[in-house]
mmCIF file of C-alpha atoms in Angstrom:
data_model
loop_
_atom_site.group_PDB
_atom_site.id
_atom_site.type_symbol
_atom_site.label_atom_id
_atom_site.label_comp_id
_atom_site.label_asym_id
_atom_site.label_seq_id
_atom_site.Cartn_x
_atom_site.Cartn_y
_atom_site.Cartn_z
ATOM 1 C CA MET A 1 71.175 67.126 88.096
ATOM 2 C CA THR A 2 70.632 66.460 91.707
ATOM 3 C CA GLY A 3 72.891 63.032 91.340
ATOM 4 C CA LYS A 4 75.594 64.897 89.276
ATOM 5 C CA MET A 5 75.677 67.618 92.253
ATOM 6 C CA GLU A 6 75.924 65.067 94.665
ATOM 7 C CA GLU A 7 79.231 64.018 93.400
ATOM 8 C CA LEU A 8 80.735 67.345 93.435
ATOM 9 C CA PRO A 9 83.365 67.909 96.395
ATOM 10 C CA TYR A 10 82.501 70.298 98.725
ATOM 11 C CA ALA A 11 84.334 73.998 99.231
ATOM 12 C CA LEU A 12 84.443 76.181 102.312
ATOM 13 C CA MET A 13 84.282 79.848 101.694
ATOM 14 C CA SER A 14 83.742 82.984 103.696
ATOM 15 C CA TYR A 15 80.782 84.658 103.071
ATOM 16 C CA ASN A 16 78.406 85.512 100.027
ATOM 17 C CA GLY A 17 78.517 89.080 98.473
ATOM 18 C CA GLY A 18 79.317 92.075 100.319
ATOM 19 C CA SER A 19 82.336 94.356 100.475
ATOM 20 C CA LYS A 20 84.749 91.451 100.943
ATOM 21 C CA GLY A 21 82.679 88.045 100.459
ATOM 22 C CA PHE A 22 82.769 86.279 97.158
ATOM 23 C CA PRO A 23 80.874 87.677 94.387
ATOM 24 C CA GLN A 24 77.512 86.712 93.549
ATOM 25 C CA LYS A 25 78.265 86.837 89.823
ATOM 26 C CA TYR A 26 81.386 84.384 89.990
ATOM 27 C CA GLU A 27 79.297 81.519 91.747
ATOM 28 C CA THR A 28 78.640 79.780 88.569
ATOM 29 C CA ILE A 29 82.203 79.394 88.362
ATOM 30 C CA VAL A 30 82.738 77.283 91.607
ATOM 31 C CA LYS A 31 79.271 75.439 91.078
ATOM 32 C CA LYS A 32 80.713 73.573 87.972
ATOM 33 C CA HIS A 33 83.160 72.139 90.177
ATOM 34 C CA PHE A 34 81.982 72.566 93.954
ATOM 35 C CA GLN A 35 79.498 72.093 96.155
ATOM 36 C CA ILE A 36 79.729 76.078 98.284
ATOM 37 C CA ILE A 37 79.118 75.652 101.817
ATOM 38 C CA TYR A 38 79.569 79.336 103.119
ATOM 39 C CA MET A 39 81.042 80.326 106.717
ATOM 40 C CA GLU A 40 77.605 80.729 108.236
ATOM 41 C CA GLU A 41 76.227 77.555 107.210
ATOM 42 C CA PHE A 42 79.488 75.498 108.269
ATOM 43 C CA SER A 43 79.197 77.319 111.719
ATOM 44 C CA LYS A 44 75.665 76.261 112.137
ATOM 45 C CA ASN A 45 76.292 72.523 111.077
ATOM 46 C CA LYS A 46 79.413 71.553 111.541
ATOM 47 C CA ASN A 47 79.021 68.078 112.521
ATOM 48 C CA VAL A 48 77.224 67.473 109.033
ATOM 49 C CA TYR A 49 79.980 69.639 106.876
ATOM 50 C CA ALA A 50 83.076 69.138 108.587
ATOM 51 C CA PRO A 51 83.885 65.451 107.190
ATOM 52 C CA LYS A 52 82.463 66.390 103.890
ATOM 53 C CA ILE A 53 84.816 69.792 102.965
ATOM 54 C CA GLN A 54 87.884 68.986 100.726
ATOM 55 C CA ALA A 55 88.797 72.127 99.697
ATOM 56 C CA ILE A 56 88.802 75.838 101.276
ATOM 57 C CA LEU A 57 88.679 78.907 98.584
ATOM 58 C CA VAL A 58 90.319 81.727 99.994
ATOM 59 C CA TRP A 59 88.756 85.403 98.618
ATOM 60 C CA TRP A 60 90.242 88.625 99.868
ATOM 61 C CA LEU A 61 91.922 86.702 102.651
ATOM 62 C CA GLN A 62 88.600 84.880 103.964
ATOM 63 C CA PRO A 63 87.863 82.450 105.855
ATOM 64 C CA VAL A 64 90.760 83.211 108.031
ATOM 65 C CA VAL A 65 92.630 79.764 108.281
ATOM 66 C CA ASP A 66 94.057 78.791 111.732
ATOM 67 C CA LYS A 67 94.411 75.671 113.780
ATOM 68 C CA GLU A 68 91.089 75.792 115.042
ATOM 69 C CA LEU A 69 89.655 75.604 111.560
ATOM 70 C CA LEU A 70 92.171 73.204 110.274
ATOM 71 C CA ASP A 71 91.350 70.760 113.321
ATOM 72 C CA SER A 72 87.703 70.934 112.340
ATOM 73 C CA LEU A 73 88.069 69.688 108.620
ATOM 74 C CA PRO A 74 89.760 66.211 108.907
ATOM 75 C CA ASN A 75 89.356 65.458 104.996
ATOM 76 C CA LEU A 76 90.880 68.871 103.877
ATOM 77 C CA LYS A 77 93.026 68.536 101.047
ATOM 78 C CA VAL A 78 93.747 72.095 99.483
ATOM 79 C CA ILE A 79 93.444 75.556 100.467
ATOM 80 C CA ALA A 80 93.339 77.466 96.963
ATOM 81 C CA ASN A 81 93.774 81.143 97.404
ATOM 82 C CA GLY A 82 92.523 83.682 95.124
ATOM 83 C CA GLY A 83 95.639 86.116 94.194
ATOM 84 C CA ALA A 84 99.442 85.413 94.030
ATOM 85 C CA GLY A 85 100.089 86.683 97.518
ATOM 86 C CA VAL A 86 99.871 84.371 100.519
ATOM 87 C CA ASP A 87 101.462 86.188 103.639
ATOM 88 C CA HIS A 88 97.885 85.970 105.250
ATOM 89 C CA LEU A 89 98.292 82.182 105.299
ATOM 90 C CA ASP A 90 100.818 80.033 107.952
ATOM 91 C CA LEU A 91 102.269 78.168 105.303
ATOM 92 C CA LYS A 92 104.244 75.827 108.133
ATOM 93 C CA LEU A 93 100.986 75.219 109.969
ATOM 94 C CA ILE A 94 98.903 74.436 107.113
ATOM 95 C CA SER A 95 101.676 72.069 105.620
ATOM 96 C CA ASN A 96 101.769 69.971 109.069
ATOM 97 C CA TYR A 97 98.233 69.023 108.317
ATOM 98 C CA GLY A 98 99.487 67.730 104.845
ATOM 99 C CA ILE A 99 97.546 70.339 103.008
ATOM 100 C CA LEU A 100 98.434 72.109 99.669
ATOM 101 C CA VAL A 101 98.250 75.642 99.002
ATOM 102 C CA SER A 102 97.795 76.954 95.647
ATOM 103 C CA ASN A 103 97.662 80.742 94.225
ATOM 104 C CA THR A 104 97.425 82.558 91.078
ATOM 105 C CA PRO A 105 100.668 84.163 90.059
ATOM 106 C CA GLY A 106 100.614 85.937 86.975
ATOM 107 C CA VAL A 107 96.903 86.071 86.267
ATOM 108 C CA GLY A 108 96.674 89.629 87.499
ATOM 109 C CA ASP A 109 100.015 90.861 86.260
ATOM 110 C CA ASP A 110 99.141 93.344 83.819
ATOM 111 C CA THR A 111 96.106 94.719 85.619
ATOM 112 C CA THR A 112 98.696 95.572 88.708
ATOM 113 C CA ALA A 113 101.351 97.294 86.539
ATOM 114 C CA ASP A 114 98.562 99.133 85.100
ATOM 115 C CA MET A 115 97.743 100.128 88.661
ATOM 116 C CA GLY A 116 101.351 101.020 89.283
ATOM 117 C CA MET A 117 101.586 103.171 86.166
ATOM 118 C CA THR A 118 98.245 104.748 87.232
ATOM 119 C CA LEU A 119 99.380 105.930 90.597
ATOM 120 C CA MET A 120 102.720 107.161 89.172
ATOM 121 C CA PHE A 121 101.053 109.402 86.630
ATOM 122 C CA ALA A 122 98.194 110.457 89.047
ATOM 123 C CA SER A 123 100.724 111.602 91.624
ATOM 124 C CA ALA A 124 103.051 113.286 89.199
ATOM 125 C CA ARG A 125 100.503 115.134 87.009
ATOM 126 C CA ASN A 126 98.491 116.132 90.582
ATOM 127 C CA VAL A 127 95.264 114.418 88.964
ATOM 128 C CA VAL A 128 93.445 114.142 92.651
ATOM 129 C CA GLU A 129 94.197 117.751 93.474
ATOM 130 C CA GLY A 130 93.227 118.806 90.129
ATOM 131 C CA ASN A 131 90.017 117.272 90.170
ATOM 132 C CA THR A 132 89.107 117.936 93.662
ATOM 133 C CA ALA A 133 89.609 122.316 92.720
ATOM 134 C CA SER A 134 87.954 121.894 89.470
ATOM 135 C CA CYS A 135 84.879 120.220 90.818
ATOM 136 C CA SER A 136 84.640 122.214 94.102
ATOM 137 C CA PRO A 137 82.267 125.120 94.516
ATOM 138 C CA ASP A 138 84.459 127.533 96.039
ATOM 139 C CA THR A 139 86.851 127.488 92.893
ATOM 140 C CA LYS A 140 86.653 130.823 90.972
ATOM 141 C CA GLU A 141 89.836 130.122 88.651
ATOM 142 C CA ILE A 142 92.634 127.836 88.582
ATOM 143 C CA ASP A 143 96.539 128.536 89.008
ATOM 144 C CA PHE A 144 97.538 128.401 85.625
ATOM 145 C CA ASN A 145 101.420 128.442 87.189
ATOM 146 C CA TRP A 146 100.430 125.029 88.762
ATOM 147 C CA VAL A 147 102.332 122.531 87.293
ATOM 148 C CA GLY A 148 103.461 118.914 88.212
ATOM 149 C CA ASP A 149 106.405 116.184 87.074
ATOM 150 C CA ASP A 150 107.415 114.872 84.116
ATOM 151 C CA ILE A 151 107.137 111.420 83.450
ATOM 152 C CA THR A 152 108.598 111.021 79.920
ATOM 153 C CA GLU A 153 112.580 110.373 80.418
ATOM 154 C CA ALA A 154 112.524 110.427 84.152
ATOM 155 C CA THR A 155 114.441 107.924 86.155
ATOM 156 C CA LEU A 156 111.815 104.824 87.595
ATOM 157 C CA GLY A 157 113.442 102.745 90.291
ATOM 158 C CA ILE A 158 111.829 99.346 90.310
ATOM 159 C CA ILE A 159 112.248 97.516 93.537
ATOM 160 C CA GLY A 160 111.435 94.058 92.552
ATOM 161 C CA MET A 161 111.468 92.583 89.138
ATOM 162 C CA GLY A 162 109.631 89.897 89.320
ATOM 163 C CA SER A 163 106.834 89.387 86.633
ATOM 164 C CA ILE A 164 104.915 92.169 87.969
ATOM 165 C CA GLY A 165 107.986 94.561 88.006
ATOM 166 C CA TYR A 166 109.078 93.629 84.489
ATOM 167 C CA CYS A 167 105.444 94.312 83.180
ATOM 168 C CA ILE A 168 106.093 97.892 84.823
ATOM 169 C CA ALA A 169 109.538 98.079 82.864
ATOM 170 C CA GLN A 170 107.334 97.361 79.664
ATOM 171 C CA ARG A 171 105.132 100.085 80.223
ATOM 172 C CA ALA A 172 107.982 102.853 81.463
ATOM 173 C CA LYS A 173 109.942 101.515 78.277
ATOM 174 C CA ALA A 174 107.161 103.309 76.036
ATOM 175 C CA PHE A 175 107.496 106.642 77.739
ATOM 176 C CA ARG A 176 111.460 106.341 77.593
ATOM 177 C CA MET A 177 111.902 106.428 81.017
ATOM 178 C CA ARG A 178 115.102 105.320 82.304
ATOM 179 C CA ILE A 179 114.852 102.374 84.309
ATOM 180 C CA LEU A 180 117.033 101.129 87.184
ATOM 181 C CA TYR A 181 115.782 97.754 89.382
ATOM 182 C CA HIS A 182 116.791 96.300 92.250
ATOM 183 C CA ASN A 183 116.226 92.423 92.550
ATOM 184 C CA ARG A 184 117.197 89.343 94.698
ATOM 185 C CA ASN A 185 118.105 87.837 91.279
ATOM 186 C CA ARG A 186 119.552 89.461 88.143
ATOM 187 C CA ARG A 187 117.538 89.480 85.135
ATOM 188 C CA THR A 188 119.178 88.154 82.093
ATOM 189 C CA GLN A 189 121.235 90.337 79.559
ATOM 190 C CA GLU A 190 118.284 89.704 77.268
ATOM 191 C CA GLU A 191 115.635 90.754 79.602
ATOM 192 C CA GLU A 192 117.478 94.034 80.584
ATOM 193 C CA ALA A 193 117.923 94.957 76.878
ATOM 194 C CA ALA A 194 114.417 94.357 76.106
ATOM 195 C CA VAL A 195 113.195 97.200 78.433
ATOM 196 C CA GLY A 196 116.285 99.153 78.709
ATOM 197 C CA ALA A 197 117.109 98.353 82.541
ATOM 198 C CA GLU A 198 120.337 98.725 84.297
ATOM 199 C CA TYR A 199 120.565 96.244 87.343
ATOM 200 C CA CYS A 200 121.433 97.994 90.935
ATOM 201 C CA SER A 201 122.825 95.371 92.951
ATOM 202 C CA ASN A 202 122.847 98.034 95.966
ATOM 203 C CA MET A 203 119.399 99.193 96.848
ATOM 204 C CA THR A 204 121.106 102.616 97.916
ATOM 205 C CA ASP A 205 122.370 103.498 94.576
ATOM 206 C CA LEU A 206 118.638 102.968 93.085
ATOM 207 C CA LEU A 207 117.001 105.034 95.737
ATOM 208 C CA GLN A 208 119.755 108.143 95.220
ATOM 209 C CA ARG A 209 119.303 108.215 91.397
ATOM 210 C CA SER A 210 115.439 107.749 91.139
ATOM 211 C CA ASP A 211 112.742 110.035 90.187
ATOM 212 C CA PHE A 212 110.188 107.558 91.242
ATOM 213 C CA VAL A 213 110.527 104.604 93.090
ATOM 214 C CA MET A 214 108.179 101.803 92.629
ATOM 215 C CA VAL A 215 107.837 98.901 95.091
ATOM 216 C CA VAL A 216 106.812 95.519 93.924
ATOM 217 C CA VAL A 217 108.523 93.356 96.081
ATOM 218 C CA THR A 218 106.431 90.180 97.736
ATOM 219 C CA LEU A 219 106.041 90.742 101.660
ATOM 220 C CA THR A 220 108.419 88.476 103.449
ATOM 221 C CA PRO A 221 110.098 88.530 106.909
ATOM 222 C CA GLU A 222 113.398 90.471 104.902
ATOM 223 C CA THR A 223 110.897 92.839 103.124
ATOM 224 C CA HIS A 224 108.637 93.730 106.164
ATOM 225 C CA ASN A 225 109.792 97.546 106.588
ATOM 226 C CA LEU A 226 112.182 97.453 103.530
ATOM 227 C CA ILE A 227 111.537 101.133 103.334
ATOM 228 C CA GLY A 228 111.991 103.109 106.442
ATOM 229 C CA LYS A 229 113.600 106.126 107.887
ATOM 230 C CA GLU A 230 117.165 105.501 106.325
ATOM 231 C CA GLU A 231 115.604 104.803 102.822
ATOM 232 C CA LEU A 232 113.537 107.747 102.595
ATOM 233 C CA GLN A 233 116.498 110.092 103.752
ATOM 234 C CA LEU A 234 118.661 108.217 100.621
ATOM 235 C CA MET A 235 115.461 109.411 98.196
ATOM 236 C CA LYS A 236 115.701 112.568 96.209
ATOM 237 C CA PRO A 237 113.600 115.443 97.752
ATOM 238 C CA THR A 238 111.748 115.736 94.537
ATOM 239 C CA ALA A 239 111.424 111.787 94.417
ATOM 240 C CA THR A 240 107.908 109.878 94.701
ATOM 241 C CA LEU A 241 107.403 106.651 96.287
ATOM 242 C CA ILE A 242 104.821 104.194 94.478
ATOM 243 C CA ASN A 243 103.918 101.118 96.714
ATOM 244 C CA ILE A 244 101.648 98.092 95.064
ATOM 245 C CA SER A 245 103.149 95.487 96.875
ATOM 246 C CA ARG A 246 102.283 95.040 100.530
ATOM 247 C CA GLY A 247 101.663 97.836 103.121
ATOM 248 C CA LYS A 248 104.177 96.460 105.779
ATOM 249 C CA VAL A 249 106.670 96.704 103.372
ATOM 250 C CA ILE A 250 107.001 100.393 104.255
ATOM 251 C CA ASP A 251 107.290 101.882 107.775
ATOM 252 C CA GLN A 252 103.891 103.912 107.408
ATOM 253 C CA ASP A 253 105.108 106.365 110.323
ATOM 254 C CA ALA A 254 108.301 107.116 108.828
ATOM 255 C CA LEU A 255 106.472 107.792 105.526
ATOM 256 C CA ALA A 256 104.207 110.566 107.067
ATOM 257 C CA ASP A 257 106.718 112.032 108.469
ATOM 258 C CA ALA A 258 109.153 112.179 105.647
ATOM 259 C CA LEU A 259 105.859 113.715 103.503
ATOM 260 C CA ASN A 260 105.437 116.344 106.310
ATOM 261 C CA LYS A 261 108.979 117.362 106.457
ATOM 262 C CA GLY A 262 109.416 117.642 102.669
ATOM 263 C CA ILE A 263 112.432 114.329 102.827
ATOM 264 C CA ILE A 264 110.690 113.106 99.664
ATOM 265 C CA LYS A 265 107.991 114.857 97.443
ATOM 266 C CA ALA A 266 105.101 112.558 97.317
ATOM 267 C CA ALA A 267 104.085 109.215 97.797
ATOM 268 C CA ALA A 268 101.067 106.956 96.001
ATOM 269 C CA LEU A 269 100.031 103.706 97.884
ATOM 270 C CA ASP A 270 97.903 101.222 96.732
ATOM 271 C CA VAL A 271 98.089 99.305 99.820
ATOM 272 C CA THR A 272 98.419 99.777 104.005
ATOM 273 C CA TYR A 273 98.477 98.253 106.726
ATOM 274 C CA PRO A 274 95.858 97.513 107.891
ATOM 275 C CA GLU A 275 93.413 98.020 104.997
ATOM 276 C CA PRO A 276 91.588 100.409 105.686
ATOM 277 C CA LEU A 277 94.060 102.670 108.082
ATOM 278 C CA PRO A 278 92.522 103.766 111.523
ATOM 279 C CA ARG A 279 90.880 106.898 110.764
ATOM 280 C CA ASN A 280 93.391 108.900 112.789
ATOM 281 C CA HIS A 281 96.749 107.591 111.105
ATOM 282 C CA PRO A 282 99.219 109.970 109.980
ATOM 283 C CA LEU A 283 99.352 109.049 106.514
ATOM 284 C CA LEU A 284 95.592 110.263 106.036
ATOM 285 C CA THR A 285 96.604 113.813 106.385
ATOM 286 C CA ALA A 286 100.169 113.714 105.136
ATOM 287 C CA LYS A 287 100.994 116.189 102.356
ATOM 288 C CA ASN A 288 101.239 115.292 98.577
ATOM 289 C CA ILE A 289 99.936 111.377 99.270
ATOM 290 C CA ILE A 290 97.558 109.422 97.303
ATOM 291 C CA LEU A 291 95.808 106.343 98.700
ATOM 292 C CA THR A 292 93.576 103.986 96.855
ATOM 293 C CA PRO A 293 92.297 100.837 98.662
ATOM 294 C CA HIS A 294 94.015 97.677 97.262
ATOM 295 C CA PHE A 295 92.680 98.085 93.522
ATOM 296 C CA GLY A 296 95.795 96.386 92.033
ATOM 297 C CA ASN A 297 94.049 93.667 90.351
ATOM 298 C CA ALA A 298 90.327 94.982 90.771
ATOM 299 C CA THR A 299 89.006 94.793 87.179
ATOM 300 C CA HIS A 300 86.105 92.683 85.718
ATOM 301 C CA ARG A 301 88.268 90.624 83.409
ATOM 302 C CA THR A 302 91.160 90.207 85.852
ATOM 303 C CA ARG A 303 89.043 88.936 88.665
ATOM 304 C CA ARG A 304 86.986 86.628 86.887
ATOM 305 C CA LYS A 305 90.059 84.959 85.586
ATOM 306 C CA VAL A 306 91.628 84.878 89.555
ATOM 307 C CA ALA A 307 88.447 83.147 90.430
ATOM 308 C CA GLU A 308 88.757 80.958 87.569
ATOM 309 C CA LYS A 309 92.230 80.109 88.262
ATOM 310 C CA THR A 310 91.441 79.733 92.039
ATOM 311 C CA VAL A 311 88.696 77.264 91.371
ATOM 312 C CA GLN A 312 90.457 75.397 89.007
ATOM 313 C CA ASN A 313 93.574 74.893 90.843
ATOM 314 C CA ALA A 314 91.361 73.296 93.549
ATOM 315 C CA SER A 315 89.461 71.098 91.477
ATOM 316 C CA ASP A 316 92.560 69.602 89.353
ATOM 317 C CA ILE A 317 94.274 68.922 92.967
ATOM 318 C CA LEU A 318 91.507 66.744 94.183
ATOM 319 C CA LYS A 319 91.624 65.161 91.083
ATOM 320 C CA GLY A 320 95.329 64.324 91.180
ATOM 321 C CA LEU A 321 96.009 66.260 87.996
ATOM 322 C CA PRO A 322 99.601 68.629 87.741
ATOM 323 C CA VAL A 323 99.049 71.970 88.827
ATOM 324 C CA LYS A 324 101.691 74.561 88.591
ATOM 325 C CA ASP A 325 100.970 76.718 91.008
ATOM 326 C CA ILE A 326 101.374 75.228 94.309
ATOM 327 C CA VAL A 327 102.886 77.374 96.887
ATOM 328 C CA THR A 328 106.162 75.556 98.687
ATOM 329 C CA VAL A 329 106.525 76.417 102.198
ATOM 330 C CA PRO A 330 109.897 78.662 102.676
#
């Protein structure tokens, strides 16, 4: 057994357990393919471990991969990211070292789409406020005339019709929603027909017509602050904005202002920048807002699948096997 362990390559990881560390229950997945070196141990014994490490396994944005770390790992060959988004990695810098980057697209599509729908329903039907009122020791009666918004047959505008956006459209179809979408590339007629989606080449059109706007784009320089003051003013005063992509896609100060002034009715965000927000951020006290802490793919099954895919990608790359989840430098 010891001999077999010695044959396994070394992988650097952030830390074990805690709020953002790699879950202990998934360690057995990694140990099938790698010997794990956590950052604390690495920092104490760099001379011993630095030449041995061939892979970095990134979990919840950690460890931070910068020039100093890359310079210290002469035999690093792959950085495997646990998740689809890689906006936290400097891909151009990493590519200069000849290191490959992999991610896990598709693994969390259904779970993230479920979260988008959950936020839409919770906001439309006052679930959070209703729970607070129902549980409050000060509540003597509930206002019978307290009503929410319909989901069924409402208009949903999806900004970003990639794999997750399409999963949302599939779910929305079951509620007979009118589906509009804006995307860099238009879907095929067959794909549009399957979910009853209408393409909007102009995002302005989508914003003006939608009762619910769901943002599902990848964070890039082009999508940074994609939804700002002007875009919010285009939306209906009865509309709700939902973001399950990245916090930087929305101008958060403009959103807080729009909510407080009634420019839009509500917002539900699973992502912010930073995470968590500073405790004095205006979004925390804005009207009609739901905030969740980046729960998009946070289910037991999906997180385990992400861990398995992350490790498998790194192992296959080191073995010279074909891996489809290689991230290309933009």
